[in-house]
Amino acid sequence: EDQVTQSPEALRLQEGESSSLNCSYTVSGLRGLFWYRQDPGKGPEFLFTLYSAGEEKEKERLKATLTKKESFLHITAPKPEDSATYLCAVQGGAQKLVFGQGTRLTINP
Amino acid sequence: NAGVTQTPKFQVLKTGQSMTLQCAQDMNHEYMSWYRQDPGMGLRLIHYSVGAGITDQGEVPNGYNVSRSTTEDFPLRLLSAAPSQTSVYFCASSYSTGPGGGYTFGSGTRLTVV
């Protein structure tokens, strides 16, 4: 059974304080690992798809990396507008997305 | 281009009532799915469809019914609402089920069953 575990559950940072979010996964036949951002009261917003170990993708202050067992979402010099819940999901052989519980990130000015 | 549109945004039902949550997309996406999101549980897949006329069950299908008569629409029916179905429901679509771009989500329907 495909599983995704995200840590920490919540993270509070000061503006400009860089950190990383973790997504550990087990999946049979990884077809893709996805990162989403979710703001309160809204649906998840797509950020990245990673397909194979060693792959990296960047978008503004966010950088996602992938190994065979986990993915990291690195946040460099975050701003208050980066505050959101970040969701990780995997797509395996069953073709369905399986989500982790998310990390709630708060950036204090 | 509206993306994925869900209606209603909020709904309160009494136990035993039935209702349909609407989902429509205008991106000509083949794949559509329904998720529910509960505190501490993450997003869980209810039902999904890989094309018109084709549906299948996800992780938590009991108490829900779906059909896909057109590419654009994928309604979710609650047959007899129960308090355990209080949740936020999200519809999502994608061009295909294969590797590719991310899924596009609607803004959600917040359902309360009393």
Short mmCIF file of N, CA and C in Angstrom, two decimals, chain B:
data_model
loop_
_atom_site.label_atom_id
_atom_site.label_comp_id
_atom_site.label_asym_id
_atom_site.label_seq_id
_atom_site.Cartn_x
_atom_site.Cartn_y
_atom_site.Cartn_z
N ASN B 1 -11.51 30.65 -19.19
CA ASN B 1 -11.07 29.35 -18.69
C ASN B 1 -11.24 29.32 -17.18
N ALA B 2 -12.29 28.67 -16.68
CA ALA B 2 -12.60 28.71 -15.26
C ALA B 2 -11.85 27.65 -14.46
N GLY B 3 -11.29 26.61 -15.11
CA GLY B 3 -10.60 25.56 -14.37
C GLY B 3 -11.61 24.55 -13.86
N VAL B 4 -11.53 24.25 -12.56
CA VAL B 4 -12.44 23.30 -11.92
C VAL B 4 -13.41 24.09 -11.04
N THR B 5 -14.70 23.92 -11.30
CA THR B 5 -15.73 24.66 -10.57
C THR B 5 -16.55 23.71 -9.73
N GLN B 6 -16.63 23.99 -8.44
CA GLN B 6 -17.42 23.17 -7.52
C GLN B 6 -18.57 24.00 -6.95
N THR B 7 -19.74 23.35 -6.90
CA THR B 7 -20.89 23.98 -6.24
C THR B 7 -21.66 22.94 -5.44
N PRO B 8 -22.27 23.31 -4.30
CA PRO B 8 -22.17 24.63 -3.66
C PRO B 8 -20.85 24.76 -2.90
N LYS B 9 -20.56 25.92 -2.36
CA LYS B 9 -19.37 26.12 -1.53
C LYS B 9 -19.62 25.67 -0.10
N PHE B 10 -20.83 25.81 0.37
CA PHE B 10 -21.20 25.40 1.73
C PHE B 10 -22.55 24.69 1.67
N GLN B 11 -22.72 23.70 2.55
CA GLN B 11 -23.99 22.99 2.62
C GLN B 11 -24.17 22.38 4.00
N VAL B 12 -25.38 22.51 4.53
CA VAL B 12 -25.73 21.83 5.78
C VAL B 12 -26.86 20.86 5.47
N LEU B 13 -26.67 19.61 5.85
CA LEU B 13 -27.66 18.57 5.62
C LEU B 13 -28.10 17.96 6.95
N LYS B 14 -29.30 17.43 6.95
CA LYS B 14 -29.74 16.63 8.09
C LYS B 14 -29.42 15.18 7.82
N THR B 15 -29.16 14.43 8.87
CA THR B 15 -28.88 13.00 8.73
C THR B 15 -29.99 12.32 7.93
N GLY B 16 -29.57 11.54 6.93
CA GLY B 16 -30.52 10.83 6.10
C GLY B 16 -30.87 11.52 4.80
N GLN B 17 -30.60 12.80 4.70
CA GLN B 17 -30.88 13.51 3.46
C GLN B 17 -29.87 13.12 2.39
N SER B 18 -30.25 13.32 1.14
CA SER B 18 -29.34 13.06 0.03
C SER B 18 -29.06 14.38 -0.69
N MET B 19 -27.93 14.42 -1.35
CA MET B 19 -27.61 15.60 -2.15
C MET B 19 -26.51 15.27 -3.15
N THR B 20 -26.33 16.17 -4.10
CA THR B 20 -25.30 16.01 -5.12
C THR B 20 -24.35 17.20 -5.08
N LEU B 21 -23.07 16.91 -4.99
CA LEU B 21 -22.02 17.93 -5.10
C LEU B 21 -21.61 17.97 -6.57
N GLN B 22 -21.63 19.19 -7.11
CA GLN B 22 -21.33 19.34 -8.53
C GLN B 22 -19.86 19.67 -8.76
N CYS B 23 -19.32 19.14 -9.85
CA CYS B 23 -17.94 19.45 -10.26
C CYS B 23 -17.92 19.54 -11.78
N ALA B 24 -17.39 20.63 -12.30
CA ALA B 24 -17.27 20.81 -13.74
C ALA B 24 -15.90 21.39 -14.07
N GLN B 25 -15.31 20.90 -15.18
CA GLN B 25 -14.03 21.44 -15.63
C GLN B 25 -14.12 21.75 -17.12
N ASP B 26 -13.41 22.79 -17.53
CA ASP B 26 -13.47 23.25 -18.92
C ASP B 26 -12.11 23.12 -19.60
N MET B 27 -11.28 22.20 -19.13
CA MET B 27 -9.92 22.02 -19.66
C MET B 27 -9.79 20.76 -20.52
N ASN B 28 -10.92 20.10 -20.76
CA ASN B 28 -10.93 18.87 -21.56
C ASN B 28 -10.05 17.78 -20.91
N HIS B 29 -10.05 17.76 -19.59
CA HIS B 29 -9.27 16.75 -18.86
C HIS B 29 -10.00 15.42 -18.84
N GLU B 30 -9.25 14.34 -19.07
CA GLU B 30 -9.85 13.02 -19.04
C GLU B 30 -10.06 12.51 -17.62
N TYR B 31 -9.10 12.80 -16.74
CA TYR B 31 -9.12 12.25 -15.40
C TYR B 31 -9.77 13.23 -14.43
N MET B 32 -10.74 12.73 -13.66
CA MET B 32 -11.37 13.53 -12.61
C MET B 32 -11.50 12.67 -11.36
N SER B 33 -11.46 13.34 -10.22
CA SER B 33 -11.51 12.61 -8.95
C SER B 33 -12.14 13.45 -7.87
N TRP B 34 -12.62 12.76 -6.83
CA TRP B 34 -13.16 13.40 -5.64
C TRP B 34 -12.35 12.99 -4.42
N TYR B 35 -12.00 13.98 -3.60
CA TYR B 35 -11.30 13.76 -2.34
C TYR B 35 -12.10 14.39 -1.22
N ARG B 36 -11.92 13.84 -0.02
CA ARG B 36 -12.40 14.51 1.17
C ARG B 36 -11.20 14.84 2.06
N GLN B 37 -11.28 15.96 2.74
CA GLN B 37 -10.19 16.41 3.59
C GLN B 37 -10.70 16.62 5.00
N ASP B 38 -10.12 15.87 5.92
CA ASP B 38 -10.49 15.95 7.33
C ASP B 38 -9.26 16.29 8.16
N PRO B 39 -9.44 17.01 9.25
CA PRO B 39 -8.29 17.38 10.10
C PRO B 39 -7.51 16.14 10.53
N GLY B 40 -6.19 16.18 10.34
CA GLY B 40 -5.33 15.08 10.75
C GLY B 40 -5.36 13.86 9.85
N MET B 41 -6.22 13.87 8.82
CA MET B 41 -6.36 12.70 7.94
C MET B 41 -5.81 12.95 6.54
N GLY B 42 -5.53 14.19 6.21
CA GLY B 42 -5.08 14.47 4.86
C GLY B 42 -6.20 14.32 3.85
N LEU B 43 -5.85 14.34 2.59
CA LEU B 43 -6.81 14.16 1.50
C LEU B 43 -6.95 12.68 1.20
N ARG B 44 -8.19 12.20 1.16
CA ARG B 44 -8.44 10.80 0.88
C ARG B 44 -9.34 10.67 -0.35
N LEU B 45 -8.96 9.76 -1.23
CA LEU B 45 -9.65 9.59 -2.49
C LEU B 45 -10.98 8.84 -2.29
N ILE B 46 -12.06 9.39 -2.84
CA ILE B 46 -13.39 8.78 -2.72
C ILE B 46 -13.70 7.96 -3.97
N HIS B 47 -13.77 8.61 -5.11
CA HIS B 47 -14.01 7.98 -6.40
C HIS B 47 -13.20 8.71 -7.45
N TYR B 48 -12.95 8.04 -8.58
CA TYR B 48 -12.27 8.70 -9.66
C TYR B 48 -12.78 8.17 -11.00
N SER B 49 -12.45 8.92 -12.06
CA SER B 49 -12.88 8.55 -13.41
C SER B 49 -11.75 8.84 -14.39
N VAL B 50 -11.48 7.89 -15.26
CA VAL B 50 -10.42 8.08 -16.27
C VAL B 50 -10.99 8.51 -17.61
N GLY B 51 -12.30 8.71 -17.67
CA GLY B 51 -12.92 9.18 -18.89
C GLY B 51 -14.43 9.02 -18.80
N ALA B 52 -15.13 9.61 -19.74
CA ALA B 52 -16.59 9.52 -19.74
C ALA B 52 -17.04 8.07 -19.77
N GLY B 53 -17.96 7.74 -18.88
CA GLY B 53 -18.50 6.40 -18.78
C GLY B 53 -17.69 5.43 -17.95
N ILE B 54 -16.55 5.89 -17.40
CA ILE B 54 -15.66 5.01 -16.63
C ILE B 54 -15.42 5.60 -15.25
N THR B 55 -15.81 4.86 -14.20
CA THR B 55 -15.55 5.31 -12.84
C THR B 55 -15.01 4.14 -12.02
N ASP B 56 -14.36 4.47 -10.91
CA ASP B 56 -13.83 3.43 -10.03
C ASP B 56 -13.75 3.98 -8.62
N GLN B 57 -13.64 3.05 -7.66
CA GLN B 57 -13.62 3.43 -6.26
C GLN B 57 -12.22 3.80 -5.81
N GLY B 58 -12.18 4.72 -4.86
CA GLY B 58 -10.94 5.08 -4.23
C GLY B 58 -10.81 4.45 -2.86
N GLU B 59 -10.21 5.17 -1.94
CA GLU B 59 -9.93 4.66 -0.60
C GLU B 59 -11.16 4.62 0.30
N VAL B 60 -12.07 5.61 0.17
CA VAL B 60 -13.21 5.73 1.08
C VAL B 60 -14.50 5.92 0.30
N PRO B 61 -14.97 4.91 -0.46
CA PRO B 61 -16.12 5.10 -1.35
C PRO B 61 -17.50 4.91 -0.71
N ASN B 62 -17.54 4.29 0.48
CA ASN B 62 -18.84 3.93 1.06
C ASN B 62 -19.69 5.16 1.36
N GLY B 63 -20.95 5.12 0.92
CA GLY B 63 -21.88 6.21 1.15
C GLY B 63 -21.91 7.24 0.04
N TYR B 64 -21.08 7.02 -0.98
CA TYR B 64 -20.99 7.96 -2.09
C TYR B 64 -21.20 7.24 -3.42
N ASN B 65 -21.75 7.99 -4.38
CA ASN B 65 -21.96 7.44 -5.70
C ASN B 65 -21.53 8.46 -6.75
N VAL B 66 -20.99 8.00 -7.87
CA VAL B 66 -20.58 8.92 -8.93
C VAL B 66 -21.01 8.37 -10.27
N SER B 67 -21.04 9.26 -11.27
CA SER B 67 -21.23 8.87 -12.66
C SER B 67 -20.49 9.89 -13.51
N ARG B 68 -20.16 9.51 -14.73
CA ARG B 68 -19.43 10.42 -15.63
C ARG B 68 -20.04 10.28 -17.03
N SER B 69 -21.05 11.07 -17.28
CA SER B 69 -21.74 10.99 -18.57
C SER B 69 -21.08 11.90 -19.62
N THR B 70 -20.36 12.91 -19.19
CA THR B 70 -19.65 13.80 -20.10
C THR B 70 -18.21 13.98 -19.62
N THR B 71 -17.35 14.47 -20.48
CA THR B 71 -15.96 14.74 -20.08
C THR B 71 -15.91 15.85 -19.04
N GLU B 72 -16.84 16.81 -19.13
CA GLU B 72 -16.77 18.02 -18.31
C GLU B 72 -17.26 17.84 -16.88
N ASP B 73 -18.22 16.96 -16.65
CA ASP B 73 -18.90 16.92 -15.35
C ASP B 73 -18.66 15.61 -14.60
N PHE B 74 -18.52 15.73 -13.28
CA PHE B 74 -18.29 14.55 -12.44
C PHE B 74 -18.97 14.79 -11.09
N PRO B 75 -20.28 14.59 -11.00
CA PRO B 75 -21.00 14.85 -9.75
C PRO B 75 -20.79 13.75 -8.72
N LEU B 76 -20.81 14.14 -7.46
CA LEU B 76 -20.69 13.21 -6.33
C LEU B 76 -22.00 13.21 -5.57
N ARG B 77 -22.59 12.03 -5.41
CA ARG B 77 -23.87 11.92 -4.73
C ARG B 77 -23.70 11.30 -3.36
N LEU B 78 -24.29 11.95 -2.37
CA LEU B 78 -24.40 11.37 -1.04
C LEU B 78 -25.78 10.74 -0.94
N LEU B 79 -25.83 9.46 -0.71
CA LEU B 79 -27.07 8.72 -0.80
C LEU B 79 -27.96 8.93 0.43
N SER B 80 -27.37 8.89 1.61
CA SER B 80 -28.08 9.10 2.87
C SER B 80 -27.07 9.67 3.84
N ALA B 81 -27.06 10.99 3.97
CA ALA B 81 -25.98 11.67 4.70
C ALA B 81 -25.88 11.22 6.15
N ALA B 82 -24.64 11.10 6.62
CA ALA B 82 -24.35 10.73 8.00
C ALA B 82 -23.37 11.76 8.58
N PRO B 83 -23.38 11.97 9.89
CA PRO B 83 -22.46 12.93 10.51
C PRO B 83 -20.99 12.66 10.15
N SER B 84 -20.65 11.37 9.92
CA SER B 84 -19.27 11.02 9.56
C SER B 84 -18.86 11.58 8.20
N GLN B 85 -19.83 12.04 7.42
CA GLN B 85 -19.53 12.62 6.12
C GLN B 85 -19.33 14.13 6.18
N THR B 86 -19.37 14.68 7.36
CA THR B 86 -19.00 16.09 7.55
C THR B 86 -17.53 16.24 7.18
N SER B 87 -17.24 17.10 6.21
CA SER B 87 -15.89 17.20 5.69
C SER B 87 -15.83 18.32 4.66
N VAL B 88 -14.64 18.55 4.16
CA VAL B 88 -14.47 19.43 3.00
C VAL B 88 -14.16 18.54 1.80
N TYR B 89 -14.92 18.72 0.74
CA TYR B 89 -14.80 17.87 -0.44
C TYR B 89 -14.15 18.66 -1.58
N PHE B 90 -13.17 18.02 -2.19
CA PHE B 90 -12.46 18.63 -3.31
C PHE B 90 -12.58 17.75 -4.54
N CYS B 91 -12.83 18.40 -5.67
CA CYS B 91 -12.79 17.76 -6.97
C CYS B 91 -11.48 18.15 -7.65
N ALA B 92 -10.88 17.21 -8.36
CA ALA B 92 -9.62 17.49 -9.04
C ALA B 92 -9.65 16.88 -10.44
N SER B 93 -8.92 17.48 -11.36
CA SER B 93 -8.86 16.93 -12.71
C SER B 93 -7.44 17.01 -13.24
N SER B 94 -7.16 16.17 -14.23
CA SER B 94 -5.84 16.13 -14.86
C SER B 94 -5.99 15.70 -16.30
N TYR B 95 -5.02 16.10 -17.13
CA TYR B 95 -5.11 15.75 -18.55
C TYR B 95 -5.09 14.25 -18.74
N SER B 96 -4.26 13.56 -17.92
CA SER B 96 -4.21 12.11 -18.02
C SER B 96 -3.80 11.54 -16.68
N THR B 97 -3.85 10.23 -16.58
CA THR B 97 -3.43 9.59 -15.34
C THR B 97 -1.94 9.27 -15.36
N GLY B 98 -1.31 9.51 -16.48
CA GLY B 98 0.11 9.21 -16.56
C GLY B 98 0.95 10.33 -15.99
N PRO B 99 2.26 10.11 -15.94
CA PRO B 99 3.14 11.16 -15.42
C PRO B 99 2.97 12.44 -16.23
N GLY B 100 2.98 13.54 -15.56
CA GLY B 100 2.78 14.79 -16.28
C GLY B 100 2.53 15.91 -15.32
N GLY B 101 1.82 16.89 -15.72
CA GLY B 101 1.54 18.02 -14.87
C GLY B 101 0.67 17.64 -13.70
N GLY B 102 0.57 18.56 -12.77
CA GLY B 102 -0.19 18.29 -11.56
C GLY B 102 -1.69 18.34 -11.79
N TYR B 103 -2.39 17.85 -10.83
CA TYR B 103 -3.83 17.88 -10.83
C TYR B 103 -4.30 19.29 -10.49
N THR B 104 -5.41 19.72 -11.10
CA THR B 104 -6.02 21.01 -10.79
C THR B 104 -7.20 20.76 -9.87
N PHE B 105 -7.20 21.45 -8.74
CA PHE B 105 -8.25 21.27 -7.74
C PHE B 105 -9.26 22.41 -7.81
N GLY B 106 -10.51 22.08 -7.46
CA GLY B 106 -11.52 23.10 -7.24
C GLY B 106 -11.33 23.75 -5.88
N SER B 107 -12.19 24.70 -5.56
CA SER B 107 -12.06 25.45 -4.31
C SER B 107 -12.74 24.77 -3.14
N GLY B 108 -13.45 23.67 -3.39
CA GLY B 108 -13.98 22.87 -2.29
C GLY B 108 -15.43 23.16 -1.95
N THR B 109 -16.06 22.14 -1.35
CA THR B 109 -17.41 22.25 -0.78
C THR B 109 -17.32 21.83 0.68
N ARG B 110 -17.69 22.74 1.56
CA ARG B 110 -17.67 22.44 3.00
C ARG B 110 -19.05 21.93 3.40
N LEU B 111 -19.11 20.65 3.77
CA LEU B 111 -20.38 19.99 4.09
C LEU B 111 -20.46 19.68 5.58
N THR B 112 -21.59 20.05 6.16
CA THR B 112 -21.86 19.71 7.56
C THR B 112 -23.13 18.88 7.61
N VAL B 113 -23.05 17.72 8.26
CA VAL B 113 -24.22 16.86 8.42
C VAL B 113 -24.60 16.86 9.91
N VAL B 114 -25.82 17.27 10.20
CA VAL B 114 -26.25 17.38 11.60
C VAL B 114 -27.30 16.33 11.94
#
